[in-house]
């Protein structure tokens, strides 16, 4: 048997091997730098990969005031711009493990230090990555514990939020779990006779054509999921998917 | 859910120094995406810098259906959307 703590640790320590090369449109030097190979946590975000790449590539980038160059980092997979608000593991599951894309390990990505394409900017709605993360966290806490849940996140001090985001980016499991425990996110029933709700986010890929059309044919939905079915049994993954995607046929739970 | 035919009622509430819209209630089709409401607000407020919130707390997925959000987070069958010109709920 695996304890919950061990399961959480295994989830956070699961990493993906990435080969990262610098895009030619970002290079001022006549010599293209060698790619770098890094392990990135599935739970992390592309911003953490950008931070790892910066020391290796900054010497060939055009000089800009302050940290402006580093903040411009965005990534593509086979010319498909990658949405930075999705965890790296989710991105890889959407793209990197698809045999149709001819993918392999290490996962080959390209980093750019230029202005982001419009498609990425519109997806982010002008919000920095860590802000989007905290919006997701507040929504999850609201689902788990109602207004008190989201309020707990908003009551975090600035340094505490920075520390949490730093732990997420650095895949620092212990620090992440310690800070998160203070939010008391464990779902609880808020009304007698009503089951607790679990936060669920589903990303559905429907494309069958060009990889570059992926984001036009992928949608994301978040919603509460009841922990138990009306008959009192635990809600299964099949139940969740059948509810979210009623047009698809999933085997009934228990079959 | 408060619906007329296949519509969902959305109530806009200004926060901070954001101006109050002339039309604070609209009806949108159930399968409208939340991003449609954001685009509406940007047009009404004549600015792209609009911050939107549900339950005075969080910004949901932009491509979620308004009907899904109303079922999950609505009040009396209506979707209440707070908007501001600067971040309001951190």
PDB file of N, CA, C and O in Angstrom, chain A residues 142 224, chain B residues 1-2 8-11 54-55 58 66-81:
ATOM      1  N   UNK A 142     -12.660  27.182  -3.414  1.00  0.00           N
ATOM      2  CA  UNK A 142     -14.078  27.526  -3.312  1.00  0.00           C
ATOM      3  C   UNK A 142     -14.926  26.275  -3.479  1.00  0.00           C
ATOM      4  O   UNK A 142     -15.893  26.059  -2.743  1.00  0.00           O
ATOM      5  N   UNK A 224     -17.227  21.624 -10.089  1.00  0.00           N
ATOM      6  CA  UNK A 224     -17.263  20.746  -8.926  1.00  0.00           C
ATOM      7  C   UNK A 224     -17.790  19.365  -9.324  1.00  0.00           C
ATOM      8  O   UNK A 224     -18.666  19.255 -10.183  1.00  0.00           O
TER       9      UNK A 224
ATOM     10  N   UNK B   1     -31.954  26.993 -12.568  1.00  0.00           N
ATOM     11  CA  UNK B   1     -31.243  28.015 -13.337  1.00  0.00           C
ATOM     12  C   UNK B   1     -32.269  28.968 -13.954  1.00  0.00           C
ATOM     13  O   UNK B   1     -33.294  28.553 -14.430  1.00  0.00           O
ATOM     14  N   UNK B   2     -31.952  30.274 -13.854  1.00  0.00           N
ATOM     15  CA  UNK B   2     -32.867  31.266 -14.370  1.00  0.00           C
ATOM     16  C   UNK B   2     -32.673  31.345 -15.875  1.00  0.00           C
ATOM     17  O   UNK B   2     -31.686  31.872 -16.361  1.00  0.00           O
ATOM     18  N   UNK B   8     -29.308  32.325 -20.322  1.00  0.00           N
ATOM     19  CA  UNK B   8     -28.888  32.418 -18.928  1.00  0.00           C
ATOM     20  C   UNK B   8     -28.758  33.891 -18.584  1.00  0.00           C
ATOM     21  O   UNK B   8     -28.225  34.673 -19.376  1.00  0.00           O
ATOM     22  N   UNK B   9     -29.224  34.270 -17.415  1.00  0.00           N
ATOM     23  CA  UNK B   9     -29.130  35.669 -16.987  1.00  0.00           C
ATOM     24  C   UNK B   9     -27.779  35.902 -16.331  1.00  0.00           C
ATOM     25  O   UNK B   9     -27.371  35.168 -15.414  1.00  0.00           O
ATOM     26  N   UNK B  10     -27.075  36.914 -16.800  1.00  0.00           N
ATOM     27  CA  UNK B  10     -25.778  37.297 -16.242  1.00  0.00           C
ATOM     28  C   UNK B  10     -25.920  38.693 -15.640  1.00  0.00           C
ATOM     29  O   UNK B  10     -26.435  39.607 -16.281  1.00  0.00           O
ATOM     30  N   UNK B  11     -25.458  38.838 -14.413  1.00  0.00           N
ATOM     31  CA  UNK B  11     -25.530  40.118 -13.711  1.00  0.00           C
ATOM     32  C   UNK B  11     -24.112  40.649 -13.541  1.00  0.00           C
ATOM     33  O   UNK B  11     -23.246  39.960 -12.982  1.00  0.00           O
ATOM     34  N   UNK B  54     -15.665  35.619 -10.425  1.00  0.00           N
ATOM     35  CA  UNK B  54     -16.879  34.990  -9.952  1.00  0.00           C
ATOM     36  C   UNK B  54     -16.770  34.840  -8.437  1.00  0.00           C
ATOM     37  O   UNK B  54     -15.673  34.629  -7.910  1.00  0.00           O
ATOM     38  N   UNK B  55     -17.896  34.972  -7.781  1.00  0.00           N
ATOM     39  CA  UNK B  55     -17.933  34.824  -6.325  1.00  0.00           C
ATOM     40  C   UNK B  55     -16.942  35.738  -5.621  1.00  0.00           C
ATOM     41  O   UNK B  55     -16.442  35.411  -4.553  1.00  0.00           O
ATOM     42  N   UNK B  58     -12.401  34.525  -7.927  1.00  0.00           N
ATOM     43  CA  UNK B  58     -11.512  33.946  -8.925  1.00  0.00           C
ATOM     44  C   UNK B  58     -12.015  34.197 -10.336  1.00  0.00           C
ATOM     45  O   UNK B  58     -13.192  34.460 -10.568  1.00  0.00           O
ATOM     46  N   UNK B  66     -21.111  29.246 -20.093  1.00  0.00           N
ATOM     47  CA  UNK B  66     -21.775  30.061 -19.073  1.00  0.00           C
ATOM     48  C   UNK B  66     -22.759  29.206 -18.278  1.00  0.00           C
ATOM     49  O   UNK B  66     -22.926  29.385 -17.074  1.00  0.00           O
ATOM     50  N   UNK B  67     -23.386  28.244 -18.931  1.00  0.00           N
ATOM     51  CA  UNK B  67     -24.349  27.386 -18.227  1.00  0.00           C
ATOM     52  C   UNK B  67     -23.654  26.552 -17.159  1.00  0.00           C
ATOM     53  O   UNK B  67     -24.184  26.361 -16.050  1.00  0.00           O
ATOM     54  N   UNK B  68     -22.471  26.050 -17.460  1.00  0.00           N
ATOM     55  CA  UNK B  68     -21.710  25.255 -16.501  1.00  0.00           C
ATOM     56  C   UNK B  68     -21.310  26.109 -15.302  1.00  0.00           C
ATOM     57  O   UNK B  68     -21.442  25.700 -14.150  1.00  0.00           O
ATOM     58  N   UNK B  69     -20.830  27.318 -15.594  1.00  0.00           N
ATOM     59  CA  UNK B  69     -20.411  28.217 -14.517  1.00  0.00           C
ATOM     60  C   UNK B  69     -21.607  28.635 -13.657  1.00  0.00           C
ATOM     61  O   UNK B  69     -21.494  28.760 -12.440  1.00  0.00           O
ATOM     62  N   UNK B  70     -22.747  28.844 -14.296  1.00  0.00           N
ATOM     63  CA  UNK B  70     -23.936  29.250 -13.539  1.00  0.00           C
ATOM     64  C   UNK B  70     -24.391  28.126 -12.621  1.00  0.00           C
ATOM     65  O   UNK B  70     -24.748  28.368 -11.465  1.00  0.00           O
ATOM     66  N   UNK B  71     -24.340  26.908 -13.131  1.00  0.00           N
ATOM     67  CA  UNK B  71     -24.747  25.765 -12.308  1.00  0.00           C
ATOM     68  C   UNK B  71     -23.815  25.597 -11.125  1.00  0.00           C
ATOM     69  O   UNK B  71     -24.237  25.289 -10.014  1.00  0.00           O
ATOM     70  N   UNK B  72     -22.519  25.842 -11.350  1.00  0.00           N
ATOM     71  CA  UNK B  72     -21.535  25.625 -10.299  1.00  0.00           C
ATOM     72  C   UNK B  72     -21.453  26.798  -9.323  1.00  0.00           C
ATOM     73  O   UNK B  72     -21.277  26.596  -8.115  1.00  0.00           O
ATOM     74  N   UNK B  73     -21.531  28.017  -9.849  1.00  0.00           N
ATOM     75  CA  UNK B  73     -21.236  29.189  -9.029  1.00  0.00           C
ATOM     76  C   UNK B  73     -22.345  30.232  -9.014  1.00  0.00           C
ATOM     77  O   UNK B  73     -22.183  31.290  -8.406  1.00  0.00           O
ATOM     78  N   UNK B  74     -23.452  29.946  -9.685  1.00  0.00           N
ATOM     79  CA  UNK B  74     -24.512  30.938  -9.769  1.00  0.00           C
ATOM     80  C   UNK B  74     -25.231  31.144  -8.437  1.00  0.00           C
ATOM     81  O   UNK B  74     -25.135  30.333  -7.506  1.00  0.00           O
ATOM     82  N   UNK B  75     -25.935  32.253  -8.355  1.00  0.00           N
ATOM     83  CA  UNK B  75     -26.742  32.590  -7.182  1.00  0.00           C
ATOM     84  C   UNK B  75     -28.172  32.779  -7.667  1.00  0.00           C
ATOM     85  O   UNK B  75     -28.430  33.628  -8.528  1.00  0.00           O
ATOM     86  N   UNK B  76     -29.066  31.968  -7.136  1.00  0.00           N
ATOM     87  CA  UNK B  76     -30.471  32.018  -7.563  1.00  0.00           C
ATOM     88  C   UNK B  76     -30.597  31.876  -9.073  1.00  0.00           C
ATOM     89  O   UNK B  76     -31.406  32.554  -9.721  1.00  0.00           O
ATOM     90  N   UNK B  77     -29.752  31.010  -9.617  1.00  0.00           N
ATOM     91  CA  UNK B  77     -29.856  30.710 -11.036  1.00  0.00           C
ATOM     92  C   UNK B  77     -29.261  31.757 -11.958  1.00  0.00           C
ATOM     93  O   UNK B  77     -29.368  31.632 -13.175  1.00  0.00           O
ATOM     94  N   UNK B  78     -28.659  32.779 -11.399  1.00  0.00           N
ATOM     95  CA  UNK B  78     -28.044  33.812 -12.232  1.00  0.00           C
ATOM     96  C   UNK B  78     -26.528  33.781 -12.019  1.00  0.00           C
ATOM     97  O   UNK B  78     -26.037  33.446 -10.939  1.00  0.00           O
ATOM     98  N   UNK B  79     -25.789  34.155 -13.042  1.00  0.00           N
ATOM     99  CA  UNK B  79     -24.338  34.224 -12.935  1.00  0.00           C
ATOM    100  C   UNK B  79     -23.946  35.666 -12.630  1.00  0.00           C
ATOM    101  O   UNK B  79     -24.180  36.556 -13.431  1.00  0.00           O
ATOM    102  N   UNK B  80     -23.386  35.870 -11.458  1.00  0.00           N
ATOM    103  CA  UNK B  80     -22.954  37.206 -11.056  1.00  0.00           C
ATOM    104  C   UNK B  80     -21.477  37.358 -11.377  1.00  0.00           C
ATOM    105  O   UNK B  80     -20.638  36.598 -10.887  1.00  0.00           O
ATOM    106  N   UNK B  81     -21.162  38.323 -12.204  1.00  0.00           N
ATOM    107  CA  UNK B  81     -19.789  38.557 -12.637  1.00  0.00           C
ATOM    108  C   UNK B  81     -19.330  39.916 -12.112  1.00  0.00           C
ATOM    109  O   UNK B  81     -19.919  40.951 -12.428  1.00  0.00           O
TER     110      UNK B  81
END
